Amino acid sequence: MSELYGAIEAGGTKFVCAVSDKEMNILKRVKIPTTVPEETMAEVFKFFDENPVCAMGIGSFGPIDVNKKSKTYGYITTTPKKGWANYNFLGEMKKHYDIPYVWTTDVNVAAYGELKLGAAKNNESCVYLTVGTGMGGGAVVNGKVLEGFGHPEMGHITMRRHPDDKYEGYCIYHKDCLEGLTCGPAVEARAGGVKAYDIPKDAKDWEIEAYYLAQACMAYTLILSPEKIIFGGGVSKQEQLFPMIRKSFAEQMNGYVKTPDLDDYIVHVELGDDAGITGCLLLAINAAR
Ligand code: ADP
Ligand code: ZN
């Protein structure tokens, strides 16, 4: 029996599959474009046929069904991505490999990776937020990824509008929810089509972005009291955002909750693009025990 552990970070653009030993040394890794399930999954099976593992952690784009009591547990549910809606992802994996699995969201596995080996090391809780093509969040609470009847959809909370923001919002369900106001495409649409990395660092756009992200941090602070709030994703590469988010957070919180020092509380992802894969592997190792 294999003593190796598997990870799949299933994203809307690409899948990353990896295999590690129990010390978390990554021995093999492959990137597969997310096209249609038949094509993408054929590559996934090819990789794990060649690199057998004894347990696997999967962090998937979604929404997904994580409710073990549900008939569609393990499915990707309502995605607009062609072919993936109502796709029995975990079921297909189980048909190929009869091993223990952990199945949760891409952001939950990233939160778990950051908690154990990244920015939230030596804590029991954190929130991980990604601001990229979309905007979403996952959390670890008391050492466990946060799920209930389903999984959190932190990107779609209702926002108080910035008084100077006239942009209508990008979310196809809610228009000006958190994702609709802050994801990369929203930033670019607000700026009249300028690429996010070309918007000047001192533009008002970043103040507006920081205002909304701070508002989100306040909501998650009030609801979850995490020990850290960690930002990943393309938009969070704009480092000037961090002091602006902290300042706006302090203003909006207005002294009500005494948080850890904001420089240590609202931080950038430490594991970078490896947060998700790291979380998947750690969860796979747990599952094998
Ligand atoms: P994905 O969400 O697909 O995994 P990213 O997190 O890189 O990928 O998100 C892509 C989005 O992030 C794009 O909409 C782009 O506008 C934005 N983005 C990528 N790099 C940067 C950057 N350096 N600065 C600001 N925005 C960026
Ligand atoms: Zn929304």
CSV table of C-alpha atoms and ligand atoms in Angstrom, one decimal:
chain,number,residue,atom,x,y,z
A,1,MET,CA,0.0,0.0,0.0
A,2,SER,CA,1.2,3.5,-0.9
A,3,GLU,CA,2.5,5.6,1.9
A,4,LEU,CA,2.1,8.8,-0.2
A,5,TYR,CA,-0.6,11.4,0.2
A,6,GLY,CA,-2.6,13.1,-2.5
A,7,ALA,CA,-3.9,16.7,-3.0
A,8,ILE,CA,-6.2,18.2,-5.6
A,9,GLU,CA,-6.7,21.9,-5.7
A,10,ALA,CA,-9.6,22.2,-8.2
A,11,GLY,CA,-9.9,25.7,-9.5
A,12,GLY,CA,-12.1,27.2,-12.1
A,13,THR,CA,-9.1,27.9,-14.3
A,14,LYS,CA,-6.7,25.1,-13.4
A,15,PHE,CA,-6.4,22.0,-11.3
A,16,VAL,CA,-3.2,21.4,-9.3
A,17,CYS,CA,-2.6,17.8,-8.3
A,18,ALA,CA,0.3,16.8,-6.0
A,19,VAL,CA,1.7,13.9,-4.1
A,20,SER,CA,3.8,14.1,-0.9
A,21,ASP,CA,5.4,11.8,1.7
A,22,LYS,CA,4.3,12.0,5.3
A,23,GLU,CA,6.8,14.8,6.0
A,24,MET,CA,5.0,16.9,3.4
A,25,ASN,CA,7.8,16.8,0.8
A,26,ILE,CA,6.0,17.3,-2.5
A,27,LEU,CA,7.4,14.6,-4.8
A,28,LYS,CA,5.2,15.2,-7.9
A,29,ARG,CA,3.0,18.0,-9.0
A,30,VAL,CA,1.0,18.7,-12.2
A,31,LYS,CA,-1.2,21.5,-13.5
A,32,ILE,CA,-4.2,20.7,-15.6
A,33,PRO,CA,-6.4,23.2,-17.4
A,34,THR,CA,-10.0,23.2,-16.2
A,35,THR,CA,-11.9,22.5,-19.4
A,36,VAL,CA,-14.8,19.9,-19.3
A,37,PRO,CA,-14.9,17.2,-16.6
A,38,GLU,CA,-14.2,14.3,-19.1
A,39,GLU,CA,-11.0,16.0,-20.2
A,40,THR,CA,-9.7,17.4,-17.0
A,41,MET,CA,-10.6,14.4,-14.9
A,42,ALA,CA,-8.9,12.0,-17.4
A,43,GLU,CA,-5.7,13.8,-16.6
A,44,VAL,CA,-6.3,13.7,-12.9
A,45,PHE,CA,-6.8,9.9,-13.0
A,46,LYS,CA,-3.7,9.5,-15.2
A,47,PHE,CA,-1.7,11.4,-12.6
A,48,PHE,CA,-2.9,9.4,-9.6
A,49,ASP,CA,-2.7,6.1,-11.5
A,50,GLU,CA,1.0,6.8,-12.0
A,51,ASN,CA,1.4,8.1,-8.4
A,52,PRO,CA,-0.9,6.1,-6.1
A,53,VAL,CA,-1.8,7.6,-2.8
A,54,CYS,CA,-3.3,6.2,0.5
A,55,ALA,CA,-5.5,9.2,1.2
A,56,MET,CA,-6.5,12.4,-0.5
A,57,GLY,CA,-7.5,16.0,0.3
A,58,ILE,CA,-9.6,17.8,-2.2
A,59,GLY,CA,-10.3,21.6,-2.2
A,60,SER,CA,-12.7,22.5,-4.9
A,61,PHE,CA,-14.2,25.6,-6.5
A,62,GLY,CA,-17.9,25.6,-6.0
A,63,PRO,CA,-20.4,25.9,-4.7
A,64,ILE,CA,-20.0,22.3,-3.7
A,65,ASP,CA,-22.0,19.9,-1.5
A,66,VAL,CA,-20.1,19.1,1.7
A,67,ASN,CA,-23.1,17.8,3.7
A,68,LYS,CA,-22.5,14.1,4.4
A,69,LYS,CA,-26.2,13.6,4.9
A,70,SER,CA,-27.1,14.9,1.4
A,71,LYS,CA,-27.8,12.7,-1.6
A,72,THR,CA,-25.5,14.9,-3.6
A,73,TYR,CA,-22.6,15.0,-1.1
A,74,GLY,CA,-19.4,15.3,-3.0
A,75,TYR,CA,-20.9,17.1,-6.0
A,76,ILE,CA,-20.0,20.4,-7.5
A,77,THR,CA,-23.5,22.0,-7.5
A,78,THR,CA,-24.4,25.3,-9.1
A,79,THR,CA,-21.4,26.5,-11.0
A,80,PRO,CA,-21.9,28.2,-14.4
A,81,LYS,CA,-18.8,26.4,-15.7
A,82,LYS,CA,-19.8,24.2,-18.6
A,83,GLY,CA,-20.1,20.5,-17.6
A,84,TRP,CA,-19.3,20.9,-13.9
A,85,ALA,CA,-22.7,21.8,-12.5
A,86,ASN,CA,-24.1,18.7,-10.7
A,87,TYR,CA,-20.9,16.9,-11.3
A,88,ASN,CA,-20.2,14.0,-8.8
A,89,PHE,CA,-16.6,14.9,-8.3
A,90,LEU,CA,-16.0,12.8,-5.1
A,91,GLY,CA,-18.0,9.9,-6.4
A,92,GLU,CA,-15.8,9.7,-9.6
A,93,MET,CA,-12.7,9.8,-7.4
A,94,LYS,CA,-14.1,7.0,-5.2
A,95,LYS,CA,-14.8,4.9,-8.3
A,96,HIS,CA,-11.2,5.1,-9.2
A,97,TYR,CA,-9.5,5.0,-5.8
A,98,ASP,CA,-11.1,3.4,-2.7
A,99,ILE,CA,-9.2,5.5,-0.1
A,100,PRO,CA,-10.1,8.0,2.6
A,101,TYR,CA,-10.9,11.5,1.3
A,102,VAL,CA,-11.3,15.0,2.7
A,103,TRP,CA,-13.7,17.1,0.6
A,104,THR,CA,-14.1,20.8,1.1
A,105,THR,CA,-13.7,24.1,-0.6
A,106,ASP,CA,-10.6,25.6,-2.2
A,107,VAL,CA,-10.7,28.4,0.4
A,108,ASN,CA,-11.2,26.1,3.3
A,109,VAL,CA,-8.1,24.1,2.4
A,110,ALA,CA,-6.1,27.3,2.0
A,111,ALA,CA,-7.2,28.4,5.4
A,112,TYR,CA,-6.1,25.1,6.8
A,113,GLY,CA,-2.7,25.2,5.1
A,114,GLU,CA,-2.1,28.8,6.4
A,115,LEU,CA,-3.2,27.8,9.9
A,116,LYS,CA,-0.8,24.8,10.2
A,117,LEU,CA,2.2,26.1,8.2
A,118,GLY,CA,1.6,29.6,7.1
A,119,ALA,CA,0.6,33.0,8.4
A,120,ALA,CA,-1.7,31.6,11.2
A,121,LYS,CA,0.8,29.1,12.5
A,122,ASN,CA,0.4,28.3,16.2
A,123,ASN,CA,-3.2,29.4,16.2
A,124,GLU,CA,-6.5,27.4,16.3
A,125,SER,CA,-8.5,29.7,14.0
A,126,CYS,CA,-8.2,31.9,11.0
A,127,VAL,CA,-10.1,33.3,8.1
A,128,TYR,CA,-8.6,33.1,4.6
A,129,LEU,CA,-10.0,35.4,1.9
A,130,THR,CA,-9.0,35.4,-1.7
A,131,VAL,CA,-9.6,38.4,-3.9
A,132,GLY,CA,-9.0,37.3,-7.5
A,133,THR,CA,-11.3,36.4,-10.4
A,134,GLY,CA,-13.9,35.9,-7.7
A,135,MET,CA,-13.9,36.8,-4.0
A,136,GLY,CA,-14.4,34.1,-1.4
A,137,GLY,CA,-13.4,33.0,2.0
A,138,GLY,CA,-12.8,29.9,4.2
A,139,ALA,CA,-12.2,29.5,7.9
A,140,VAL,CA,-10.7,27.2,10.4
A,141,VAL,CA,-12.4,27.3,13.9
A,142,ASN,CA,-11.0,25.3,16.8
A,143,GLY,CA,-8.6,23.5,14.4
A,144,LYS,CA,-11.4,22.4,12.0
A,145,VAL,CA,-12.5,23.8,8.7
A,146,LEU,CA,-15.8,25.6,9.1
A,147,GLU,CA,-18.8,23.8,7.5
A,148,GLY,CA,-22.5,23.6,8.5
A,149,PHE,CA,-25.3,22.4,6.3
A,150,GLY,CA,-23.0,23.5,3.6
A,151,HIS,CA,-19.9,25.7,3.4
A,152,PRO,CA,-19.5,29.4,4.0
A,153,GLU,CA,-19.9,31.7,1.0
A,154,MET,CA,-18.1,34.7,2.5
A,155,GLY,CA,-17.8,36.6,-0.8
A,156,HIS,CA,-21.5,37.2,-1.1
A,157,ILE,CA,-22.3,39.2,2.0
A,158,THR,CA,-24.3,42.5,1.7
A,159,MET,CA,-22.2,45.7,1.8
A,160,ARG,CA,-22.7,49.2,2.9
A,161,ARG,CA,-21.7,51.2,-0.2
A,162,HIS,CA,-18.7,53.6,-0.2
A,163,PRO,CA,-20.3,57.1,-0.7
A,164,ASP,CA,-18.1,57.8,-3.7
A,165,ASP,CA,-18.6,54.4,-5.4
A,166,LYS,CA,-20.9,54.6,-8.4
A,167,TYR,CA,-20.0,51.2,-9.8
A,168,GLU,CA,-23.1,48.9,-10.0
A,169,GLY,CA,-21.3,45.6,-9.1
A,170,TYR,CA,-20.2,42.5,-10.9
A,171,CYS,CA,-22.1,39.6,-9.1
A,172,ILE,CA,-24.6,37.9,-11.4
A,173,TYR,CA,-26.7,37.0,-8.4
A,174,HIS,CA,-26.5,40.2,-6.2
A,175,LYS,CA,-24.7,42.8,-8.2
A,176,ASP,CA,-23.1,44.8,-5.3
A,177,CYS,CA,-22.3,42.1,-2.8
A,178,LEU,CA,-18.7,41.9,-1.4
A,179,GLU,CA,-17.5,39.8,-4.4
A,180,GLY,CA,-19.4,42.1,-6.8
A,181,LEU,CA,-17.6,45.1,-5.5
A,182,THR,CA,-14.1,43.8,-4.8
A,183,CYS,CA,-13.1,40.9,-7.2
A,184,GLY,CA,-10.5,41.6,-9.9
A,185,PRO,CA,-13.0,42.1,-12.7
A,186,ALA,CA,-15.0,44.5,-10.5
A,187,VAL,CA,-11.9,46.6,-9.8
A,188,GLU,CA,-11.2,46.7,-13.5
A,189,ALA,CA,-14.7,47.5,-14.5
A,190,ARG,CA,-14.9,50.3,-11.9
A,191,ALA,CA,-11.6,51.7,-13.4
A,192,GLY,CA,-13.2,51.7,-16.8
A,193,GLY,CA,-11.4,48.6,-18.1
A,194,VAL,CA,-7.9,49.4,-16.9
A,195,LYS,CA,-6.1,46.2,-15.8
A,196,ALA,CA,-5.9,46.0,-12.0
A,197,TYR,CA,-2.1,46.0,-11.9
A,198,ASP,CA,-2.0,49.1,-14.1
A,199,ILE,CA,-4.2,51.2,-11.8
A,200,PRO,CA,-2.0,53.8,-10.0
A,201,LYS,CA,-1.2,52.8,-6.4
A,202,ASP,CA,-2.5,56.1,-5.2
A,203,ALA,CA,-5.8,56.0,-7.1
A,204,LYS,CA,-9.1,56.4,-5.2
A,205,ASP,CA,-10.0,52.9,-6.5
A,206,TRP,CA,-7.8,51.3,-3.9
A,207,GLU,CA,-9.3,53.4,-1.1
A,208,ILE,CA,-12.7,52.1,-2.2
A,209,GLU,CA,-11.4,48.5,-2.4
A,210,ALA,CA,-9.8,48.8,1.0
A,211,TYR,CA,-13.0,50.2,2.5
A,212,TYR,CA,-15.0,47.2,1.4
A,213,LEU,CA,-12.3,44.6,2.3
A,214,ALA,CA,-12.1,46.3,5.8
A,215,GLN,CA,-15.9,46.1,6.1
A,216,ALA,CA,-15.6,42.4,5.3
A,217,CYS,CA,-12.9,41.9,7.9
A,218,MET,CA,-15.1,43.7,10.4
A,219,ALA,CA,-18.0,41.3,9.7
A,220,TYR,CA,-15.8,38.2,10.0
A,221,THR,CA,-14.3,39.6,13.2
A,222,LEU,CA,-17.7,40.2,14.7
A,223,ILE,CA,-19.0,36.8,13.7
A,224,LEU,CA,-16.0,34.5,14.1
A,225,SER,CA,-13.3,36.2,16.2
A,226,PRO,CA,-10.6,34.5,14.2
A,227,GLU,CA,-7.0,34.9,15.4
A,228,LYS,CA,-5.9,36.0,11.9
A,229,ILE,CA,-7.5,37.3,8.7
A,230,ILE,CA,-5.3,36.3,5.7
A,231,PHE,CA,-5.6,37.7,2.2
A,232,GLY,CA,-4.6,35.8,-0.9
A,233,GLY,CA,-5.4,36.1,-4.6
A,234,GLY,CA,-4.2,38.3,-7.4
A,235,VAL,CA,-5.7,41.6,-6.1
A,236,SER,CA,-4.1,41.2,-2.7
A,237,LYS,CA,-0.7,41.5,-4.5
A,238,GLN,CA,-1.3,45.2,-4.3
A,239,GLU,CA,0.6,45.7,-1.1
A,240,GLN,CA,-0.6,49.3,-0.6
A,241,LEU,CA,-4.0,47.8,0.2
A,242,PHE,CA,-2.9,46.4,3.6
A,243,PRO,CA,-2.3,49.6,5.5
A,244,MET,CA,-5.4,51.0,4.0
A,245,ILE,CA,-7.5,48.0,5.0
A,246,ARG,CA,-6.1,48.2,8.6
A,247,LYS,CA,-6.8,51.9,8.8
A,248,SER,CA,-10.3,51.6,7.4
A,249,PHE,CA,-11.0,48.6,9.7
A,250,ALA,CA,-10.0,50.6,12.8
A,251,GLU,CA,-12.3,53.5,11.6
A,252,GLN,CA,-15.2,51.3,10.9
A,253,MET,CA,-14.8,49.2,14.1
A,254,ASN,CA,-14.6,52.5,16.0
A,255,GLY,CA,-13.0,50.8,19.1
A,256,TYR,CA,-15.8,48.4,19.7
A,257,VAL,CA,-13.9,45.1,19.6
A,258,LYS,CA,-10.3,45.0,20.8
A,259,THR,CA,-8.6,42.9,18.2
A,260,PRO,CA,-5.0,41.7,18.1
A,261,ASP,CA,-2.5,44.3,16.7
A,262,LEU,CA,-3.8,45.0,13.2
A,263,ASP,CA,-0.4,44.6,11.6
A,264,ASP,CA,-0.5,41.0,12.9
A,265,TYR,CA,-4.2,40.5,12.4
A,266,ILE,CA,-4.9,41.4,8.8
A,267,VAL,CA,-2.0,39.9,6.8
A,268,HIS,CA,-0.9,38.6,3.4
A,269,VAL,CA,-0.9,34.9,2.7
A,270,GLU,CA,2.5,33.3,3.6
A,271,LEU,CA,2.4,30.1,1.6
A,272,GLY,CA,1.4,32.0,-1.6
A,273,ASP,CA,0.1,29.7,-4.3
A,274,ASP,CA,0.9,26.6,-2.2
A,275,ALA,CA,-1.6,27.4,0.6
A,276,GLY,CA,-4.3,25.2,-0.9
A,277,ILE,CA,-2.1,22.2,-1.8
A,278,THR,CA,-0.5,22.3,1.6
A,279,GLY,CA,-3.9,22.3,3.3
A,280,CYS,CA,-5.1,19.4,1.1
A,281,LEU,CA,-2.0,17.3,2.0
A,282,LEU,CA,-2.3,18.0,5.7
A,283,LEU,CA,-6.0,17.0,5.6
A,284,ALA,CA,-5.1,13.8,3.6
A,285,ILE,CA,-2.5,12.9,6.3
A,286,ASN,CA,-5.1,13.4,9.0
A,287,ALA,CA,-7.6,11.3,7.0
A,288,ALA,CA,-5.2,8.4,6.7
A,289,ARG,CA,-4.8,8.2,10.5
B,1,ADP,P1,-7.8,33.1,-9.8
B,1,ADP,O1,-8.8,33.9,-9.0
B,1,ADP,O2,-8.3,32.8,-11.2
B,1,ADP,O3,-7.2,31.9,-9.1
B,1,ADP,P2,-6.0,35.3,-9.4
B,1,ADP,O4,-6.1,35.2,-7.9
B,1,ADP,O5,-4.7,35.6,-9.9
B,1,ADP,O6,-6.5,34.0,-10.1
B,1,ADP,O7,-7.0,36.4,-9.8
B,1,ADP,C1,-7.0,37.0,-11.1
B,1,ADP,C2,-7.6,38.4,-10.9
B,1,ADP,O8,-6.7,39.1,-10.0
B,1,ADP,C3,-7.7,39.2,-12.2
B,1,ADP,O9,-9.0,39.7,-12.3
B,1,ADP,C4,-6.7,40.3,-12.1
B,1,ADP,O10,-7.3,41.5,-12.3
B,1,ADP,C5,-6.3,40.3,-10.6
B,1,ADP,N1,-4.9,40.4,-10.5
B,1,ADP,C6,-3.9,39.5,-10.8
B,1,ADP,N2,-2.7,40.0,-10.5
B,1,ADP,C7,-2.8,41.2,-10.0
B,1,ADP,C8,-2.0,42.2,-9.5
B,1,ADP,N3,-0.6,42.0,-9.4
B,1,ADP,N4,-2.5,43.4,-9.0
B,1,ADP,C9,-3.8,43.5,-9.0
B,1,ADP,N5,-4.7,42.7,-9.5
B,1,ADP,C10,-4.2,41.5,-9.9
B,2,ZN,ZN,-22.9,37.9,-4.9
